[in-house]
Coordinates of C-alpha atoms in Angstrom, one line a residue:
X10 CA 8.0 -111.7 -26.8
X11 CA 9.1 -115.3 -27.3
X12 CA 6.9 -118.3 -26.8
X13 CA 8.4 -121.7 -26.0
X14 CA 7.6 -125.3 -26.4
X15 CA 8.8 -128.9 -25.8
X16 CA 10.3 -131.2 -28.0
X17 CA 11.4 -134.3 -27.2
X18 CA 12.2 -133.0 -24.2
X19 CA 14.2 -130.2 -25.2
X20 CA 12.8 -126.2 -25.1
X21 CA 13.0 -124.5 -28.3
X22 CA 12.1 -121.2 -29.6
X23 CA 8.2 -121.6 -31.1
X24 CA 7.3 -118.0 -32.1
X25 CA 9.3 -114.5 -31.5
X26 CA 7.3 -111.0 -31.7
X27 CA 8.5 -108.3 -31.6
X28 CA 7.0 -105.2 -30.0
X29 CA 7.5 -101.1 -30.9
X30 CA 7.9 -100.7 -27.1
X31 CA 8.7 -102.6 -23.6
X32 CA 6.2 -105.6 -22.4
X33 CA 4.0 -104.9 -19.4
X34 CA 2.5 -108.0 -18.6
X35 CA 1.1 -111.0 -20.6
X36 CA -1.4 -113.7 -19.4
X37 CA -2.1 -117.2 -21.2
X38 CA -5.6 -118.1 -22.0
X39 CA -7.0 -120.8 -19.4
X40 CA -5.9 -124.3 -20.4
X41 CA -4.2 -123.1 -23.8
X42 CA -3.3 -126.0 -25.2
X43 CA -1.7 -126.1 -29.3
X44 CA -4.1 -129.2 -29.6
X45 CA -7.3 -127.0 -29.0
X46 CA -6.3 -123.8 -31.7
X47 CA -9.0 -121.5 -30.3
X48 CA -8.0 -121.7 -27.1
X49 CA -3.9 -121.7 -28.1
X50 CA -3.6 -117.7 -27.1
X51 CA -2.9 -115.1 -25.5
X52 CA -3.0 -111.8 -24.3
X53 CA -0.1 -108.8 -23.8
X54 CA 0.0 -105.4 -22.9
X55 CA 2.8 -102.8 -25.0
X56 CA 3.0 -99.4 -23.6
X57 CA 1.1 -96.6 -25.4
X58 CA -1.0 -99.5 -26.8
X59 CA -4.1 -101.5 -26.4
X60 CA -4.2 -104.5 -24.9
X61 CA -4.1 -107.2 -27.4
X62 CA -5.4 -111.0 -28.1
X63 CA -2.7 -112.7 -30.2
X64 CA -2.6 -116.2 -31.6
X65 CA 0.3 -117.9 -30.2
X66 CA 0.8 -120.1 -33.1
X67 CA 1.6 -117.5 -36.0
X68 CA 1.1 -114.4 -34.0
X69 CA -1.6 -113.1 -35.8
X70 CA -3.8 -110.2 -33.9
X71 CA -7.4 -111.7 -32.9
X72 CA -8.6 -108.9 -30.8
X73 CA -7.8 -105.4 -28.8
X74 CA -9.2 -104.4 -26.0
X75 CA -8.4 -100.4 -25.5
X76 CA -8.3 -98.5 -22.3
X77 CA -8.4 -94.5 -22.5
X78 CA -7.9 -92.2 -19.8
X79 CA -9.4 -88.7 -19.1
X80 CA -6.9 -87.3 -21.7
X81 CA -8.2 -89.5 -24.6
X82 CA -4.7 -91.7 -24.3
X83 CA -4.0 -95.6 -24.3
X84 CA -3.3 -96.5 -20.8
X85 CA -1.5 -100.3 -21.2
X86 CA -2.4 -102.4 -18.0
X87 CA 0.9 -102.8 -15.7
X88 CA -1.2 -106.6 -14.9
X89 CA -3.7 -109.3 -16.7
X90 CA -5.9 -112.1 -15.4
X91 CA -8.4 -114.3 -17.1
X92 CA -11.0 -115.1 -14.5
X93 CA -11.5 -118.9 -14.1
X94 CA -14.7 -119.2 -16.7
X95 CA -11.8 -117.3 -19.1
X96 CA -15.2 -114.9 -20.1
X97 CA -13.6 -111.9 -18.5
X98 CA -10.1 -110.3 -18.6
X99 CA -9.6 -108.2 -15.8
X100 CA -6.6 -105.3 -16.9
X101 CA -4.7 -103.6 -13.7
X102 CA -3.3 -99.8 -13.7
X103 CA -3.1 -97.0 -12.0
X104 CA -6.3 -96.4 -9.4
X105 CA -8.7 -98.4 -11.3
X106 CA -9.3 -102.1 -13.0
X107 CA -10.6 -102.5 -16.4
X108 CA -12.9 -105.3 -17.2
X109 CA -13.4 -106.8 -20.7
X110 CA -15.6 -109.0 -22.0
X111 CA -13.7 -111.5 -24.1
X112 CA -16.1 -112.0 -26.5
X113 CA -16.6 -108.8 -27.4
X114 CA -13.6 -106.9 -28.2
X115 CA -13.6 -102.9 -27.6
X116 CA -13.8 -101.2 -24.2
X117 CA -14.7 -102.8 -20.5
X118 CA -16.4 -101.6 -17.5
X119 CA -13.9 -99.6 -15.0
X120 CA -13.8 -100.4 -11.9
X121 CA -12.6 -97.8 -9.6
X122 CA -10.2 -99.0 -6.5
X123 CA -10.3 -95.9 -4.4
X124 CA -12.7 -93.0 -4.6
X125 CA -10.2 -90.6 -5.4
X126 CA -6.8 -89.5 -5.4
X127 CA -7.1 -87.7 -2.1
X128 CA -8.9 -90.6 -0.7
X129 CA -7.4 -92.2 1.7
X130 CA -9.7 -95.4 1.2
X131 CA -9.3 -98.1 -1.0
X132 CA -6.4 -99.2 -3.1
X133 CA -4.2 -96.8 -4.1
X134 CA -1.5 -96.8 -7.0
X135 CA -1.0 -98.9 -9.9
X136 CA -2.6 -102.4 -9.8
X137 CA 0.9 -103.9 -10.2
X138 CA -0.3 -108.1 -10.2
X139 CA -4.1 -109.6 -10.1
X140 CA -4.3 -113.5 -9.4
X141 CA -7.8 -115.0 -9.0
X142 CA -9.2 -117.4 -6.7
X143 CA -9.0 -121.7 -7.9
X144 CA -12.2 -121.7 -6.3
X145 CA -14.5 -121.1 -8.7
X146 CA -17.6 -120.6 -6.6
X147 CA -16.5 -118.0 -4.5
X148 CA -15.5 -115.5 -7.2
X149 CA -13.0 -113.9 -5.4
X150 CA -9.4 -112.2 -6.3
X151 CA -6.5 -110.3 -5.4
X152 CA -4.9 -107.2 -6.2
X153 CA -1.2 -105.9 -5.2
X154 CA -0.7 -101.9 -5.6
X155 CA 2.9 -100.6 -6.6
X156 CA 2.3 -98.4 -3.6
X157 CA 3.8 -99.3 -0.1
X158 CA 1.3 -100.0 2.8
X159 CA 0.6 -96.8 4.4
X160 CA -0.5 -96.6 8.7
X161 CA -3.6 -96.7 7.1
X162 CA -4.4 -99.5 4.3
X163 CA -2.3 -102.4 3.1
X164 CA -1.5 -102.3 -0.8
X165 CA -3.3 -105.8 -0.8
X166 CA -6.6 -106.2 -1.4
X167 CA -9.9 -109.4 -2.3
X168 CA -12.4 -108.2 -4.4
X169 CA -15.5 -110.1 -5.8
X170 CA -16.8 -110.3 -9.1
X171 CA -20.2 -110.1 -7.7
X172 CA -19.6 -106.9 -5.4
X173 CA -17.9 -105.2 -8.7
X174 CA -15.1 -102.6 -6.8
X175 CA -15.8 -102.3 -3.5
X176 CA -13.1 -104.5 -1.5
X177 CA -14.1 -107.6 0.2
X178 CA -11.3 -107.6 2.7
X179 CA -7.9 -105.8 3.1
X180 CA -4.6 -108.2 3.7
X181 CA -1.6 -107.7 5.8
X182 CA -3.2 -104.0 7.5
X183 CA -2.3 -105.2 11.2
X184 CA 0.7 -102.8 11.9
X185 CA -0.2 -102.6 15.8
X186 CA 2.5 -105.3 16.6
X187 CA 5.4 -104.1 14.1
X188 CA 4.2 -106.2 11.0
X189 CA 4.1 -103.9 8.2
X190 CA 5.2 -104.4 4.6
X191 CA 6.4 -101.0 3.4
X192 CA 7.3 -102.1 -0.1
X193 CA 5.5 -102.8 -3.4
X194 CA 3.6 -105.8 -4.2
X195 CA 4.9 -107.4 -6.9
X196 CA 3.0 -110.1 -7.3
X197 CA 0.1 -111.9 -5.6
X198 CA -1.0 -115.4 -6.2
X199 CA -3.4 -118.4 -4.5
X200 CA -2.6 -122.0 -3.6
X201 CA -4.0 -124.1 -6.2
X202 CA -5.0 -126.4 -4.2
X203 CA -5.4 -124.8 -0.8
X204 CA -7.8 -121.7 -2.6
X205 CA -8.1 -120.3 1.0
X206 CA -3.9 -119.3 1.5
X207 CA -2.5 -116.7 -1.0
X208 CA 0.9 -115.7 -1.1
X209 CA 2.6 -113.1 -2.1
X210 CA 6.0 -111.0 -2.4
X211 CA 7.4 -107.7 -2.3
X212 CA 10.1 -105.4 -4.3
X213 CA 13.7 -105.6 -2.0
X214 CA 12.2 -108.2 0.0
X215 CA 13.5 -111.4 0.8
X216 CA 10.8 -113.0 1.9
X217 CA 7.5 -114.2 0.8
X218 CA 4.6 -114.2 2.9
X219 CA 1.2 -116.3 3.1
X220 CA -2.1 -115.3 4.5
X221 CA -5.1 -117.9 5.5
X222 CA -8.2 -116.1 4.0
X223 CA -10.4 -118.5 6.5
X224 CA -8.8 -116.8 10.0
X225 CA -7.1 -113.2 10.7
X226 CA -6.0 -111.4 8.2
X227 CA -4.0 -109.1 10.0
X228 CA -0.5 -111.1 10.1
X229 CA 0.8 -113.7 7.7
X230 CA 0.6 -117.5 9.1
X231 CA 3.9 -118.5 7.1
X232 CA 6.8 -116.6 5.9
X233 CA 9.3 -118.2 3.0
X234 CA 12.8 -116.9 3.7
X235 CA 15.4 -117.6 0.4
X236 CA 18.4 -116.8 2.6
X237 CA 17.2 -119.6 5.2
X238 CA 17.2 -116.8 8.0
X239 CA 14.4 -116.0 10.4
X240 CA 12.7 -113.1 11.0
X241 CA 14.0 -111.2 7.8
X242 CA 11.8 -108.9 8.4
X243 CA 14.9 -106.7 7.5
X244 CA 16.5 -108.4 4.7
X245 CA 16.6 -105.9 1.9
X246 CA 17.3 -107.3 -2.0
X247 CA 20.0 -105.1 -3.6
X248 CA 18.2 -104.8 -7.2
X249 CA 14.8 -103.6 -7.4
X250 CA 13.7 -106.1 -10.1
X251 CA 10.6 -107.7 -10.0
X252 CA 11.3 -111.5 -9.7
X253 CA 7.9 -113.4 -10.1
X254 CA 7.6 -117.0 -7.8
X255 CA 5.3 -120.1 -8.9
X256 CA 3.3 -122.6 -7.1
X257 CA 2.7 -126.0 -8.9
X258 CA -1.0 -127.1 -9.6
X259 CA -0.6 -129.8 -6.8
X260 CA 0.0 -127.0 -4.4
X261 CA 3.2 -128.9 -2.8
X262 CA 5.9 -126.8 -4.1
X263 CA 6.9 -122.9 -4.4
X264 CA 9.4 -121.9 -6.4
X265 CA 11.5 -118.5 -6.3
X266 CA 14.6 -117.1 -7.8
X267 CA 16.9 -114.3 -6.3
X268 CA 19.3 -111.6 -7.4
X269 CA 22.3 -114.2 -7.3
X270 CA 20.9 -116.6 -9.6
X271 CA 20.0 -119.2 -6.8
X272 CA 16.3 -120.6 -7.3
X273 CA 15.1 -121.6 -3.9
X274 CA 12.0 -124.5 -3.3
X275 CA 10.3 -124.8 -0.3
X276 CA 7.9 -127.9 0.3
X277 CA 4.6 -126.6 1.3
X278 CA 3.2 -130.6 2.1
X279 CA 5.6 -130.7 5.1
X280 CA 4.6 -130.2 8.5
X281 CA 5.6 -126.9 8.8
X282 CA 3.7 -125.6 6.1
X283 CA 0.8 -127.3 6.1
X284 CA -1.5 -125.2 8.6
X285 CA -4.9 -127.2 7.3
X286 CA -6.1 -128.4 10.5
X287 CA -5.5 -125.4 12.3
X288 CA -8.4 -122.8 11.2
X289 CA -7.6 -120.1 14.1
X290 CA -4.8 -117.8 14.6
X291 CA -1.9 -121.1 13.9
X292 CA 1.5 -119.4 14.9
X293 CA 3.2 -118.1 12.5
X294 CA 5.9 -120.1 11.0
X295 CA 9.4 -119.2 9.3
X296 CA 10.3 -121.8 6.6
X297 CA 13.8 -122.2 5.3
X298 CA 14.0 -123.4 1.4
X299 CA 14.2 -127.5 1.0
X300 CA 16.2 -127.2 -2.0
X301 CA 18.9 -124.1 -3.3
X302 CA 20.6 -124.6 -6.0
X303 CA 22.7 -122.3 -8.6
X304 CA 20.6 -121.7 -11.9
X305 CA 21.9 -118.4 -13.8
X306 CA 25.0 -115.9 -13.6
X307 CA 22.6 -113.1 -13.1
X308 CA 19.0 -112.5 -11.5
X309 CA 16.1 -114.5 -12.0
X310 CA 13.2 -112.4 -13.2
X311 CA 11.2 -115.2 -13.1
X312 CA 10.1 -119.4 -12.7
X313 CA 7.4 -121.4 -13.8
X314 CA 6.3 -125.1 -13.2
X315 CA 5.0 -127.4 -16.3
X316 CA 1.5 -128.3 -15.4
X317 CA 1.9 -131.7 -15.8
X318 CA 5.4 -132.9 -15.6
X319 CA 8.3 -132.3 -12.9
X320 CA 9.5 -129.3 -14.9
X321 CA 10.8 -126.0 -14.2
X322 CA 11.8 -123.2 -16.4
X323 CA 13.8 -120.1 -15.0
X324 CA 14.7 -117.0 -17.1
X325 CA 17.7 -114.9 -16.4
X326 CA 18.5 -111.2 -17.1
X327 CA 19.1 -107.7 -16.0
X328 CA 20.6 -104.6 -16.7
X329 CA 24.2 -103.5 -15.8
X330 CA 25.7 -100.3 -15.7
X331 CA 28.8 -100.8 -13.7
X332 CA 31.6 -102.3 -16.5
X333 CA 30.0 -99.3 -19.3
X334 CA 30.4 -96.7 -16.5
X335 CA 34.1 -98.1 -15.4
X336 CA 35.1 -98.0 -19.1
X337 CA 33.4 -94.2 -19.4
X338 CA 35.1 -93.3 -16.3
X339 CA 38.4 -94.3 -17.6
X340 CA 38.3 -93.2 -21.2
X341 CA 36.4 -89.7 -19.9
X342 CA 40.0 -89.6 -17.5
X343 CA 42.2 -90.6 -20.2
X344 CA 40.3 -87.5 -22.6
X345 CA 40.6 -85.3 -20.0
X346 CA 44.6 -85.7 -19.3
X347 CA 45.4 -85.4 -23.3
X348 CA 43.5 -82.1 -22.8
X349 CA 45.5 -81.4 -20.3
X350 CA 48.7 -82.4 -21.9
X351 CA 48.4 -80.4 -25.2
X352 CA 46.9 -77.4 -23.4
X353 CA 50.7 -76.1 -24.5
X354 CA 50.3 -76.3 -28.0
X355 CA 46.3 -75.5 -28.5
X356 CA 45.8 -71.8 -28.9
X357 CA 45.2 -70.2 -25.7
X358 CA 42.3 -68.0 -26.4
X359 CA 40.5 -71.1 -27.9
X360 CA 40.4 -72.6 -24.8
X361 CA 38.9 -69.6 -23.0
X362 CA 36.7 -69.4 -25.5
X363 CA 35.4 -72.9 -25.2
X364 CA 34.9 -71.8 -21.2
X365 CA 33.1 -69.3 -21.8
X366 CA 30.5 -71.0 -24.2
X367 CA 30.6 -73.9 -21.7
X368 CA 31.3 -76.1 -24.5
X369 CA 31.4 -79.6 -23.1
X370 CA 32.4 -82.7 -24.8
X371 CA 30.2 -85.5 -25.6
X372 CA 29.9 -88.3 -24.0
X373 CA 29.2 -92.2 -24.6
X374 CA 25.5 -93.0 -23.5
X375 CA 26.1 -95.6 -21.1
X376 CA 24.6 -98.8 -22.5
X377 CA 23.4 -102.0 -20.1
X378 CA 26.0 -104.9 -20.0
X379 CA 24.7 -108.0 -20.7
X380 CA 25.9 -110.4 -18.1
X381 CA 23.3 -113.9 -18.2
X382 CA 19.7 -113.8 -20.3
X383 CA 19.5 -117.1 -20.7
X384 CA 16.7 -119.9 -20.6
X385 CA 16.9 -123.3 -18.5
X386 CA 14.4 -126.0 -18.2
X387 CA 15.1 -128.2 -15.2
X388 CA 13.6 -131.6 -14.6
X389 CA 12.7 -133.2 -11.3
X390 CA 11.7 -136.7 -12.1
X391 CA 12.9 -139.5 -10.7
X392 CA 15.2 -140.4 -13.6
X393 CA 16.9 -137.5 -14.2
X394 CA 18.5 -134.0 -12.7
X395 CA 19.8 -132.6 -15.7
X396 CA 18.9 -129.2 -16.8
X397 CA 18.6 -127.9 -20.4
X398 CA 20.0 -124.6 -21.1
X399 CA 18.6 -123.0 -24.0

């Protein structure tokens, strides 16, 4: 993991950990700030390992927080949320939530999403993203499930704090006309300012979708195309990498990247988007991106706006396989026709011999191809529409 910071107005590299095995998820502590050191943290989940609370100005360990299944194993939570007091951390995985106290490191309380694995009811699957409410008041949040929305149950689902597991209300279950989001949810997450519309996207989707918590839940009130197209209901993403979006703290602009390494803003103070006034059932509205513009050579995993300052930072990266397997192809062809060639001169009974074992040769483990993992910080101000690569 590598944690970032401005200077002067250029990003640089504060702190790099590394980790034994792949990153999960990690959550900043509410309003961590390096002027306040105790609140300057975080918290990350490793596979195989417990959840930990780590100092983001040297690193050091503060705290662990362990989950254990039936089979006496760590379980690291596929998502993390602070809840707006930052007393609780609330830890997503498969069929179940785990709840710490932060204060008090050790285990949590489980809270169970569905009453079993048979169980049609409740959420099913891992608790891919968890985002909770601005309002502080209501206490409410949102889960995602890796698993797709059945005829039965949408993969979305607002709990309370106060009613512990039992779902508040389900989002997105009206499949009677059509709508239907059989996909993962990849991430959920509420307006900052607007507490009562949450949005969220899927895996292979194109589009993300937004929900007015005050009216029906059923169908979404806006949809957020990247490819300016409506209705793409249809429009399938070719990689199946998660690519977070982000919604600044005034609540005016999203934020999303795509597999080409476009990011796409749409302006959620125009007209269009703003359905404040209109409480009841407001038609739903497709909204085309007010700004697209190329960031990376490669996918955008994910954006994020500076709190405070017309900033943007997208990350790039992803895996390819298709130069290592064209190179493995070709030297696999070019092996295989010197075998061919000099099957003259090798002894014969060799050869059948090698048959008959079903000796096989070895060969190269395809490794990913590094095409763009880089860094940019854009700014927006008035001034200036520069970005800094890092």
């Amino acid at each position: 993991m590598t944690s970032y910071g401005l200077l002067n107005g250029v990003l640089m590299v504060l702190l790099l950990l590394r980790n034994a095995a792949p990153v999960l998820d990690f959550a900043w502590y509410p309003n961590a700030t390096s002027r306040d050191p105790a609140s300057f943290c975080f918290v990350t989940s490793v596979r195989e390992c417990p959840v930990k609370l780590l100092d983001a100005s040297d690193g050091r360990l503060r705290a662990s927080y362990k989950i254990v299944d039936h089979r006496e194993r760590q379980v690291a939570p596929h998502s993390l949320a602070f809840n707006p007091l930052a007393s609780k951390l609330y830890c997503g995985f498969e069929d179940a939530i785990e709840v710490f106290d932060v204060h008090v490191p050790g285990e949590g309380t489980r809270l169970r999403t569905t009453p079993s694995k048979k169980s049609r009811d409740g959420l099913k699957g891992i608790i891919s993203t968890l985002a909770f409410s601005p309002d502080i008041s209501s206490g409410l949040y949102a889960a995602g499930s890796l698993n797709p929305s059945s005829s039965t149950s949408s993969n979305i689902a607002i709990f309370s704090e106060s009613t512990g597991e039992v779902p508040v209300m389900f989002v997105g279950d009206d499949h009677q006309d059509g709508f239907g989001i059989r996909s993962s949810c990849t991430q959920v997450m509420f307006n900052p300012f607007r507490p009562y519309l949450l949005y969220a996207c899927f895996r292979r989707h194109d589009t993300i979708y937004c929900w007015d918590l005050r009216g029906d839940l059923g169908s979404p009130i806006q949809t957020f195309s990247r490819s300016g197209e409506a209705n793409v209901k249809r429009n399938v993403i070719e990689t199946n990498q998660k690519m977070h979006f982000d919604v600044d703290l005034g609540g005016n602009w999203l934020a999303i990247g795509d597999e080409h390494g476009d990011v796409s803003m749409f302006d959620l103070s125009s007209p269009d988007a703003d359905n404040v006034e209109e409480v009841v059932l407001p038609p739903r509205r497709d909204i085309s991106p007010t700004l697209k513009y190329h960031a990376h050579d490669d996918t955008i995993g994910s954006v994020a706006f500076h709190p405070l300052r017309a900033l943007l930072l997208s990350a790039s990266g992803s895996r390819h396989f298709e130069s290592t397997l064209a190179s493995t192809s070709d030297s696999s062809e070019n092996e295989e026709s010197d075998v061919e060639g000099n099957e003259d001169v090798v002894d014969s009974e060799l050869v059948q011999q090698e048959r008959q074992l079903g000796v096989k040769k070895r060969r190269a483990k395809l490794q990913p191809a590094v095409v763009d993992n880089s860094v940019k910080l854009w700014d927006f101000g008035e001034n200036s529409s520069t970005a800094l690569p890092q």
